[in-house]
């Protein structure tokens, strides 16, 4: 079974590689046993009460109940009594690198190694162990004999072990009809390959393949009639060329008609729901999904429900987790008017709508065999890094998942569909986990009650991160 993404090549790395900033020093270079927590493993099993798990060289080596493991002599012990542990989350739909998180502005000039790593550290602060970013600023062919000369920062950073940072991979710039790709801020709109002919479409894929992306992203969306979109001959040529080169395809599309053609052509992933804007999956689309699974024809299909922040209340936005990472000025500038006008009735209506969307759309696709995975669309204007993924996870419960199902989707399933060796507390997996002060199975919002985050078995120094970010807030000029 082939998950897209390249296999993690860092499994045997010594923990000495982690010795630099944010407290990820060599103190756990030996063996550490974590004891006493309620353990949510990320699998379809009840939590382990009074658990114990052993970490060595950045991996889980034993997992079970306290007192029943064979603990190596000399192991360090960490007491987590009264805490709950869950695996690190994985985000398969980021747009990081463009946003200046001190003031919220966006520009291509911000797409530097330093800024990208800052974004990965913000994800780590929220308990994300890995991310695939899309629409990234990477040098590509302009399809007219030249290059964009945008550099290769995402290619430099991907697959690197960066202390205190989520593991990063890239899906490159993507392909779209000119102007119909990444929308929002103008800094992003010209990043995808712009194609209008089948010849350009195939040439774009051939150039795209040279950067070895996790998947080929395509946008099939006329943006409410504001622009043209990729036509079937174009996107079918892209899919055909990508699959010839053994590259999976992830699609952003809207209509049921396009969804059926994309599904029949073997698209593996969907960024957002495959069918939106009032249309819902019909029996024919569901039968295509089931047939592909039965025939083992690229059977590992996934989608981001895109529940986002829509069912969140004003009280949610006053949460300390958000206020620790984003300045009051930026929250007010980008969300102040919305939150001031938000009423309990609007929140209740949004939650009812979300449940209806789940029943008629997302959960029907899931029942047919597609995997729900976490994709926060984070990194656009107003989409705060880490926070939007957290709200996405919580909103799934309003959509109809249980807290346990939501956690599995955001950890195990997201990691599997992205090809990451994380997302579970299990022997052989990377030791990426979150220590919580409350049980998210009782209330999914308790997944915000983060006490500590560990990546590759080493504690992330969240206090140092807070201090760095909050010091930068003082440089913001009053509005």
JSON list of C-alpha atoms in Angstrom, two decimals, residues 148-339:
[
{"chain": "A", "resi": 148, "resn": "UNK", "atom": "CA", "xyz": [10.30, 32.65, -12.19]},
{"chain": "A", "resi": 149, "resn": "UNK", "atom": "CA", "xyz": [13.55, 32.77, -10.15]},
{"chain": "A", "resi": 150, "resn": "UNK", "atom": "CA", "xyz": [11.67, 32.54, -6.85]},
{"chain": "A", "resi": 151, "resn": "UNK", "atom": "CA", "xyz": [14.34, 30.42, -5.19]},
{"chain": "A", "resi": 152, "resn": "UNK", "atom": "CA", "xyz": [14.04, 27.07, -3.43]},
{"chain": "A", "resi": 153, "resn": "UNK", "atom": "CA", "xyz": [13.44, 27.78, 0.27]},
{"chain": "A", "resi": 154, "resn": "UNK", "atom": "CA", "xyz": [10.75, 25.07, 0.64]},
{"chain": "A", "resi": 155, "resn": "UNK", "atom": "CA", "xyz": [13.03, 22.51, -1.00]},
{"chain": "A", "resi": 156, "resn": "UNK", "atom": "CA", "xyz": [15.84, 23.43, 1.41]},
{"chain": "A", "resi": 157, "resn": "UNK", "atom": "CA", "xyz": [13.67, 23.11, 4.52]},
{"chain": "A", "resi": 158, "resn": "UNK", "atom": "CA", "xyz": [11.69, 19.98, 3.66]},
{"chain": "A", "resi": 159, "resn": "UNK", "atom": "CA", "xyz": [12.73, 16.77, 5.40]},
{"chain": "A", "resi": 160, "resn": "UNK", "atom": "CA", "xyz": [15.08, 18.63, 7.75]},
{"chain": "A", "resi": 161, "resn": "UNK", "atom": "CA", "xyz": [14.97, 17.96, 11.48]},
{"chain": "A", "resi": 162, "resn": "UNK", "atom": "CA", "xyz": [14.57, 21.47, 12.86]},
{"chain": "A", "resi": 163, "resn": "UNK", "atom": "CA", "xyz": [14.53, 21.78, 16.66]},
{"chain": "A", "resi": 164, "resn": "UNK", "atom": "CA", "xyz": [11.14, 22.73, 18.06]},
{"chain": "A", "resi": 165, "resn": "UNK", "atom": "CA", "xyz": [9.52, 22.75, 14.63]},
{"chain": "A", "resi": 166, "resn": "UNK", "atom": "CA", "xyz": [6.94, 20.64, 12.84]},
{"chain": "A", "resi": 167, "resn": "UNK", "atom": "CA", "xyz": [8.33, 18.39, 10.11]},
{"chain": "A", "resi": 168, "resn": "UNK", "atom": "CA", "xyz": [7.82, 20.09, 6.73]},
{"chain": "A", "resi": 169, "resn": "UNK", "atom": "CA", "xyz": [7.09, 18.85, 3.24]},
{"chain": "A", "resi": 170, "resn": "UNK", "atom": "CA", "xyz": [5.94, 20.71, 0.17]},
{"chain": "A", "resi": 171, "resn": "UNK", "atom": "CA", "xyz": [3.41, 20.15, -2.60]},
{"chain": "A", "resi": 172, "resn": "UNK", "atom": "CA", "xyz": [5.08, 22.91, -4.59]},
{"chain": "A", "resi": 173, "resn": "UNK", "atom": "CA", "xyz": [3.30, 25.73, -6.45]},
{"chain": "A", "resi": 174, "resn": "UNK", "atom": "CA", "xyz": [0.32, 23.85, -7.93]},
{"chain": "A", "resi": 175, "resn": "UNK", "atom": "CA", "xyz": [-1.36, 24.20, -11.34]},
{"chain": "A", "resi": 176, "resn": "UNK", "atom": "CA", "xyz": [-4.42, 26.30, -12.26]},
{"chain": "A", "resi": 177, "resn": "UNK", "atom": "CA", "xyz": [-6.11, 28.29, -14.97]},
{"chain": "A", "resi": 178, "resn": "UNK", "atom": "CA", "xyz": [-4.49, 31.75, -14.76]},
{"chain": "A", "resi": 179, "resn": "UNK", "atom": "CA", "xyz": [-5.89, 33.61, -11.76]},
{"chain": "A", "resi": 180, "resn": "UNK", "atom": "CA", "xyz": [-8.04, 30.75, -10.48]},
{"chain": "A", "resi": 181, "resn": "UNK", "atom": "CA", "xyz": [-5.48, 29.14, -8.19]},
{"chain": "A", "resi": 182, "resn": "UNK", "atom": "CA", "xyz": [-4.48, 30.33, -4.73]},
{"chain": "A", "resi": 183, "resn": "UNK", "atom": "CA", "xyz": [-6.69, 33.32, -3.98]},
{"chain": "A", "resi": 184, "resn": "UNK", "atom": "CA", "xyz": [-6.84, 35.75, -1.11]},
{"chain": "A", "resi": 185, "resn": "UNK", "atom": "CA", "xyz": [-3.78, 37.95, -1.02]},
{"chain": "A", "resi": 186, "resn": "UNK", "atom": "CA", "xyz": [-2.19, 38.97, -4.37]},
{"chain": "A", "resi": 187, "resn": "UNK", "atom": "CA", "xyz": [1.18, 37.62, -3.19]},
{"chain": "A", "resi": 188, "resn": "UNK", "atom": "CA", "xyz": [-0.11, 34.10, -3.83]},
{"chain": "A", "resi": 189, "resn": "UNK", "atom": "CA", "xyz": [-2.27, 34.41, -6.96]},
{"chain": "A", "resi": 190, "resn": "UNK", "atom": "CA", "xyz": [0.48, 34.06, -9.57]},
{"chain": "A", "resi": 191, "resn": "UNK", "atom": "CA", "xyz": [2.38, 31.26, -7.82]},
{"chain": "A", "resi": 192, "resn": "UNK", "atom": "CA", "xyz": [0.76, 28.20, -9.52]},
{"chain": "A", "resi": 193, "resn": "UNK", "atom": "CA", "xyz": [1.72, 27.14, -13.04]},
{"chain": "A", "resi": 194, "resn": "UNK", "atom": "CA", "xyz": [-0.81, 28.95, -15.31]},
{"chain": "A", "resi": 195, "resn": "UNK", "atom": "CA", "xyz": [-2.05, 26.58, -18.02]},
{"chain": "A", "resi": 196, "resn": "UNK", "atom": "CA", "xyz": [-4.59, 27.06, -20.81]},
{"chain": "A", "resi": 197, "resn": "UNK", "atom": "CA", "xyz": [-3.66, 24.27, -23.25]},
{"chain": "A", "resi": 198, "resn": "UNK", "atom": "CA", "xyz": [-3.09, 20.53, -22.93]},
{"chain": "A", "resi": 199, "resn": "UNK", "atom": "CA", "xyz": [0.52, 21.04, -24.05]},
{"chain": "A", "resi": 200, "resn": "UNK", "atom": "CA", "xyz": [1.10, 23.57, -21.27]},
{"chain": "A", "resi": 201, "resn": "UNK", "atom": "CA", "xyz": [-0.60, 21.27, -18.77]},
{"chain": "A", "resi": 202, "resn": "UNK", "atom": "CA", "xyz": [1.72, 18.36, -19.53]},
{"chain": "A", "resi": 203, "resn": "UNK", "atom": "CA", "xyz": [4.79, 20.62, -19.64]},
{"chain": "A", "resi": 204, "resn": "UNK", "atom": "CA", "xyz": [3.84, 22.05, -16.25]},
{"chain": "A", "resi": 205, "resn": "UNK", "atom": "CA", "xyz": [3.65, 18.58, -14.72]},
{"chain": "A", "resi": 206, "resn": "UNK", "atom": "CA", "xyz": [6.99, 17.59, -16.22]},
{"chain": "A", "resi": 207, "resn": "UNK", "atom": "CA", "xyz": [8.65, 20.66, -14.71]},
{"chain": "A", "resi": 208, "resn": "UNK", "atom": "CA", "xyz": [6.75, 20.23, -11.44]},
{"chain": "A", "resi": 209, "resn": "UNK", "atom": "CA", "xyz": [8.03, 16.66, -11.09]},
{"chain": "A", "resi": 210, "resn": "UNK", "atom": "CA", "xyz": [11.64, 17.88, -10.98]},
{"chain": "A", "resi": 211, "resn": "UNK", "atom": "CA", "xyz": [11.09, 19.35, -7.51]},
{"chain": "A", "resi": 212, "resn": "UNK", "atom": "CA", "xyz": [9.75, 15.99, -6.22]},
{"chain": "A", "resi": 213, "resn": "UNK", "atom": "CA", "xyz": [6.57, 17.36, -4.62]},
{"chain": "A", "resi": 214, "resn": "UNK", "atom": "CA", "xyz": [4.43, 15.33, -2.23]},
{"chain": "A", "resi": 215, "resn": "UNK", "atom": "CA", "xyz": [1.62, 15.62, -4.75]},
{"chain": "A", "resi": 216, "resn": "UNK", "atom": "CA", "xyz": [0.54, 17.74, -7.70]},
{"chain": "A", "resi": 217, "resn": "UNK", "atom": "CA", "xyz": [-2.03, 20.28, -6.56]},
{"chain": "A", "resi": 218, "resn": "UNK", "atom": "CA", "xyz": [-4.68, 21.45, -9.04]},
{"chain": "A", "resi": 219, "resn": "UNK", "atom": "CA", "xyz": [-7.41, 24.07, -8.67]},
{"chain": "A", "resi": 220, "resn": "UNK", "atom": "CA", "xyz": [-10.67, 23.42, -10.57]},
{"chain": "A", "resi": 221, "resn": "UNK", "atom": "CA", "xyz": [-12.70, 26.45, -9.51]},
{"chain": "A", "resi": 222, "resn": "UNK", "atom": "CA", "xyz": [-14.08, 29.46, -11.39]},
{"chain": "A", "resi": 223, "resn": "UNK", "atom": "CA", "xyz": [-14.15, 31.45, -8.14]},
{"chain": "A", "resi": 224, "resn": "UNK", "atom": "CA", "xyz": [-17.84, 32.17, -8.30]},
{"chain": "A", "resi": 225, "resn": "UNK", "atom": "CA", "xyz": [-17.72, 33.05, -11.99]},
{"chain": "A", "resi": 226, "resn": "UNK", "atom": "CA", "xyz": [-14.92, 35.61, -11.60]},
{"chain": "A", "resi": 227, "resn": "UNK", "atom": "CA", "xyz": [-12.53, 33.62, -13.76]},
{"chain": "A", "resi": 228, "resn": "UNK", "atom": "CA", "xyz": [-12.27, 30.53, -15.92]},
{"chain": "A", "resi": 229, "resn": "UNK", "atom": "CA", "xyz": [-11.28, 27.19, -14.45]},
{"chain": "A", "resi": 230, "resn": "UNK", "atom": "CA", "xyz": [-9.30, 24.19, -15.62]},
{"chain": "A", "resi": 231, "resn": "UNK", "atom": "CA", "xyz": [-11.41, 22.34, -18.19]},
{"chain": "A", "resi": 232, "resn": "UNK", "atom": "CA", "xyz": [-11.73, 18.54, -18.18]},
{"chain": "A", "resi": 233, "resn": "UNK", "atom": "CA", "xyz": [-9.22, 18.11, -21.04]},
{"chain": "A", "resi": 234, "resn": "UNK", "atom": "CA", "xyz": [-6.69, 20.15, -19.06]},
{"chain": "A", "resi": 235, "resn": "UNK", "atom": "CA", "xyz": [-7.08, 18.51, -15.67]},
{"chain": "A", "resi": 236, "resn": "UNK", "atom": "CA", "xyz": [-7.35, 15.01, -17.15]},
{"chain": "A", "resi": 237, "resn": "UNK", "atom": "CA", "xyz": [-4.06, 15.63, -18.99]},
{"chain": "A", "resi": 238, "resn": "UNK", "atom": "CA", "xyz": [-2.46, 16.82, -15.73]},
{"chain": "A", "resi": 239, "resn": "UNK", "atom": "CA", "xyz": [-3.65, 13.74, -13.86]},
{"chain": "A", "resi": 240, "resn": "UNK", "atom": "CA", "xyz": [-2.51, 11.40, -16.62]},
{"chain": "A", "resi": 241, "resn": "UNK", "atom": "CA", "xyz": [0.94, 12.99, -16.82]},
{"chain": "A", "resi": 242, "resn": "UNK", "atom": "CA", "xyz": [1.34, 13.04, -13.02]},
{"chain": "A", "resi": 243, "resn": "UNK", "atom": "CA", "xyz": [0.42, 9.39, -12.66]},
{"chain": "A", "resi": 244, "resn": "UNK", "atom": "CA", "xyz": [2.84, 8.45, -15.47]},
{"chain": "A", "resi": 245, "resn": "UNK", "atom": "CA", "xyz": [5.52, 10.06, -13.29]},
{"chain": "A", "resi": 246, "resn": "UNK", "atom": "CA", "xyz": [4.25, 8.28, -10.17]},
{"chain": "A", "resi": 247, "resn": "UNK", "atom": "CA", "xyz": [3.04, 11.52, -8.60]},
{"chain": "A", "resi": 248, "resn": "UNK", "atom": "CA", "xyz": [-0.28, 11.61, -6.73]},
{"chain": "A", "resi": 249, "resn": "UNK", "atom": "CA", "xyz": [-2.75, 14.44, -7.37]},
{"chain": "A", "resi": 250, "resn": "UNK", "atom": "CA", "xyz": [-4.60, 16.59, -4.84]},
{"chain": "A", "resi": 251, "resn": "UNK", "atom": "CA", "xyz": [-7.56, 18.58, -6.17]},
{"chain": "A", "resi": 252, "resn": "UNK", "atom": "CA", "xyz": [-9.43, 21.68, -5.11]},
{"chain": "A", "resi": 253, "resn": "UNK", "atom": "CA", "xyz": [-12.77, 21.51, -6.90]},
{"chain": "A", "resi": 254, "resn": "UNK", "atom": "CA", "xyz": [-16.37, 22.52, -6.30]},
{"chain": "A", "resi": 255, "resn": "UNK", "atom": "CA", "xyz": [-18.92, 20.83, -8.56]},
{"chain": "A", "resi": 256, "resn": "UNK", "atom": "CA", "xyz": [-20.31, 17.31, -8.52]},
{"chain": "A", "resi": 257, "resn": "UNK", "atom": "CA", "xyz": [-19.67, 16.91, -12.27]},
{"chain": "A", "resi": 258, "resn": "UNK", "atom": "CA", "xyz": [-15.97, 17.70, -11.89]},
{"chain": "A", "resi": 259, "resn": "UNK", "atom": "CA", "xyz": [-15.74, 15.51, -8.78]},
{"chain": "A", "resi": 260, "resn": "UNK", "atom": "CA", "xyz": [-16.94, 12.48, -10.74]},
{"chain": "A", "resi": 261, "resn": "UNK", "atom": "CA", "xyz": [-14.44, 12.99, -13.56]},
{"chain": "A", "resi": 262, "resn": "UNK", "atom": "CA", "xyz": [-11.60, 13.60, -11.10]},
{"chain": "A", "resi": 263, "resn": "UNK", "atom": "CA", "xyz": [-12.55, 10.54, -9.07]},
{"chain": "A", "resi": 264, "resn": "UNK", "atom": "CA", "xyz": [-12.71, 8.32, -12.17]},
{"chain": "A", "resi": 265, "resn": "UNK", "atom": "CA", "xyz": [-9.31, 9.65, -13.27]},
{"chain": "A", "resi": 266, "resn": "UNK", "atom": "CA", "xyz": [-7.73, 8.47, -10.00]},
{"chain": "A", "resi": 267, "resn": "UNK", "atom": "CA", "xyz": [-7.24, 11.65, -7.98]},
{"chain": "A", "resi": 268, "resn": "UNK", "atom": "CA", "xyz": [-6.10, 10.66, -4.51]},
{"chain": "A", "resi": 269, "resn": "UNK", "atom": "CA", "xyz": [-6.81, 13.71, -2.37]},
{"chain": "A", "resi": 270, "resn": "UNK", "atom": "CA", "xyz": [-9.17, 16.65, -2.06]},
{"chain": "A", "resi": 271, "resn": "UNK", "atom": "CA", "xyz": [-8.30, 19.96, -0.48]},
{"chain": "A", "resi": 272, "resn": "UNK", "atom": "CA", "xyz": [-11.75, 20.86, 0.92]},
{"chain": "A", "resi": 273, "resn": "UNK", "atom": "CA", "xyz": [-14.88, 18.83, 0.25]},
{"chain": "A", "resi": 274, "resn": "UNK", "atom": "CA", "xyz": [-14.99, 17.24, -3.22]},
{"chain": "A", "resi": 275, "resn": "UNK", "atom": "CA", "xyz": [-18.51, 18.62, -3.69]},
{"chain": "A", "resi": 276, "resn": "UNK", "atom": "CA", "xyz": [-19.57, 22.03, -2.35]},
{"chain": "A", "resi": 277, "resn": "UNK", "atom": "CA", "xyz": [-21.73, 25.13, -2.81]},
{"chain": "A", "resi": 278, "resn": "UNK", "atom": "CA", "xyz": [-25.05, 23.39, -2.31]},
{"chain": "A", "resi": 279, "resn": "UNK", "atom": "CA", "xyz": [-24.33, 20.21, -4.26]},
{"chain": "A", "resi": 280, "resn": "UNK", "atom": "CA", "xyz": [-23.90, 16.93, -2.39]},
{"chain": "A", "resi": 281, "resn": "UNK", "atom": "CA", "xyz": [-22.35, 13.55, -3.23]},
{"chain": "A", "resi": 282, "resn": "UNK", "atom": "CA", "xyz": [-24.85, 11.40, -5.10]},
{"chain": "A", "resi": 283, "resn": "UNK", "atom": "CA", "xyz": [-25.03, 7.61, -5.37]},
{"chain": "A", "resi": 284, "resn": "UNK", "atom": "CA", "xyz": [-22.94, 7.61, -8.54]},
{"chain": "A", "resi": 285, "resn": "UNK", "atom": "CA", "xyz": [-20.02, 9.43, -6.90]},
{"chain": "A", "resi": 286, "resn": "UNK", "atom": "CA", "xyz": [-20.21, 7.19, -3.84]},
{"chain": "A", "resi": 287, "resn": "UNK", "atom": "CA", "xyz": [-20.22, 4.11, -6.07]},
{"chain": "A", "resi": 288, "resn": "UNK", "atom": "CA", "xyz": [-17.08, 5.34, -7.87]},
{"chain": "A", "resi": 289, "resn": "UNK", "atom": "CA", "xyz": [-15.32, 5.64, -4.50]},
{"chain": "A", "resi": 290, "resn": "UNK", "atom": "CA", "xyz": [-16.39, 2.16, -3.44]},
{"chain": "A", "resi": 291, "resn": "UNK", "atom": "CA", "xyz": [-15.41, 0.67, -6.80]},
{"chain": "A", "resi": 292, "resn": "UNK", "atom": "CA", "xyz": [-11.92, 2.16, -6.64]},
{"chain": "A", "resi": 293, "resn": "UNK", "atom": "CA", "xyz": [-11.43, 0.73, -3.16]},
{"chain": "A", "resi": 294, "resn": "UNK", "atom": "CA", "xyz": [-12.74, -2.69, -4.21]},
{"chain": "A", "resi": 295, "resn": "UNK", "atom": "CA", "xyz": [-10.41, -2.75, -7.22]},
{"chain": "A", "resi": 296, "resn": "UNK", "atom": "CA", "xyz": [-7.46, -1.36, -5.22]},
{"chain": "A", "resi": 297, "resn": "UNK", "atom": "CA", "xyz": [-7.28, 1.41, -7.81]},
{"chain": "A", "resi": 298, "resn": "UNK", "atom": "CA", "xyz": [-5.48, 4.14, -5.84]},
{"chain": "A", "resi": 299, "resn": "UNK", "atom": "CA", "xyz": [-7.73, 3.24, -2.92]},
{"chain": "A", "resi": 300, "resn": "UNK", "atom": "CA", "xyz": [-6.28, 5.62, -0.31]},
{"chain": "A", "resi": 301, "resn": "UNK", "atom": "CA", "xyz": [-8.52, 8.62, -0.90]},
{"chain": "A", "resi": 302, "resn": "UNK", "atom": "CA", "xyz": [-8.76, 11.53, 1.52]},
{"chain": "A", "resi": 303, "resn": "UNK", "atom": "CA", "xyz": [-10.33, 14.95, 1.90]},
{"chain": "A", "resi": 304, "resn": "UNK", "atom": "CA", "xyz": [-10.35, 17.99, 4.20]},
{"chain": "A", "resi": 305, "resn": "UNK", "atom": "CA", "xyz": [-13.90, 18.76, 5.36]},
{"chain": "A", "resi": 306, "resn": "UNK", "atom": "CA", "xyz": [-13.01, 22.43, 5.72]},
{"chain": "A", "resi": 307, "resn": "UNK", "atom": "CA", "xyz": [-15.09, 22.88, 8.87]},
{"chain": "A", "resi": 308, "resn": "UNK", "atom": "CA", "xyz": [-12.67, 25.61, 9.89]},
{"chain": "A", "resi": 309, "resn": "UNK", "atom": "CA", "xyz": [-13.68, 28.22, 12.43]},
{"chain": "A", "resi": 310, "resn": "UNK", "atom": "CA", "xyz": [-17.31, 28.61, 11.44]},
{"chain": "A", "resi": 311, "resn": "UNK", "atom": "CA", "xyz": [-18.88, 27.10, 14.57]},
{"chain": "A", "resi": 312, "resn": "UNK", "atom": "CA", "xyz": [-16.57, 28.77, 17.06]},
{"chain": "A", "resi": 313, "resn": "UNK", "atom": "CA", "xyz": [-17.88, 31.22, 19.63]},
{"chain": "A", "resi": 314, "resn": "UNK", "atom": "CA", "xyz": [-16.53, 34.54, 20.84]},
{"chain": "A", "resi": 315, "resn": "UNK", "atom": "CA", "xyz": [-15.36, 32.78, 24.01]},
{"chain": "A", "resi": 316, "resn": "UNK", "atom": "CA", "xyz": [-13.29, 30.41, 21.87]},
{"chain": "A", "resi": 317, "resn": "UNK", "atom": "CA", "xyz": [-11.41, 33.39, 20.46]},
{"chain": "A", "resi": 318, "resn": "UNK", "atom": "CA", "xyz": [-10.57, 34.58, 23.97]},
{"chain": "A", "resi": 319, "resn": "UNK", "atom": "CA", "xyz": [-8.73, 31.33, 24.67]},
{"chain": "A", "resi": 320, "resn": "UNK", "atom": "CA", "xyz": [-5.24, 31.69, 26.17]},
{"chain": "A", "resi": 321, "resn": "UNK", "atom": "CA", "xyz": [-3.75, 29.39, 23.53]},
{"chain": "A", "resi": 322, "resn": "UNK", "atom": "CA", "xyz": [-4.55, 31.89, 20.80]},
{"chain": "A", "resi": 323, "resn": "UNK", "atom": "CA", "xyz": [-3.64, 34.94, 22.89]},
{"chain": "A", "resi": 324, "resn": "UNK", "atom": "CA", "xyz": [-0.22, 33.46, 23.64]},
{"chain": "A", "resi": 325, "resn": "UNK", "atom": "CA", "xyz": [0.74, 33.34, 19.96]},
{"chain": "A", "resi": 326, "resn": "UNK", "atom": "CA", "xyz": [-1.04, 36.21, 18.19]},
{"chain": "A", "resi": 327, "resn": "UNK", "atom": "CA", "xyz": [-0.96, 39.85, 19.28]},
{"chain": "A", "resi": 328, "resn": "UNK", "atom": "CA", "xyz": [-4.11, 41.55, 20.54]},
{"chain": "A", "resi": 329, "resn": "UNK", "atom": "CA", "xyz": [-3.63, 44.17, 17.82]},
{"chain": "A", "resi": 330, "resn": "UNK", "atom": "CA", "xyz": [-3.68, 41.59, 15.05]},
{"chain": "A", "resi": 331, "resn": "UNK", "atom": "CA", "xyz": [-6.69, 39.73, 16.46]},
{"chain": "A", "resi": 332, "resn": "UNK", "atom": "CA", "xyz": [-8.56, 43.00, 16.70]},
{"chain": "A", "resi": 333, "resn": "UNK", "atom": "CA", "xyz": [-7.52, 44.17, 13.23]},
{"chain": "A", "resi": 334, "resn": "UNK", "atom": "CA", "xyz": [-8.46, 40.93, 11.46]},
{"chain": "A", "resi": 335, "resn": "UNK", "atom": "CA", "xyz": [-11.31, 39.57, 13.57]},
{"chain": "A", "resi": 336, "resn": "UNK", "atom": "CA", "xyz": [-12.46, 42.38, 15.85]},
{"chain": "A", "resi": 337, "resn": "UNK", "atom": "CA", "xyz": [-15.49, 43.49, 13.81]},
{"chain": "A", "resi": 338, "resn": "UNK", "atom": "CA", "xyz": [-16.62, 39.91, 13.21]},
{"chain": "A", "resi": 339, "resn": "UNK", "atom": "CA", "xyz": [-16.33, 38.95, 16.87]}
]
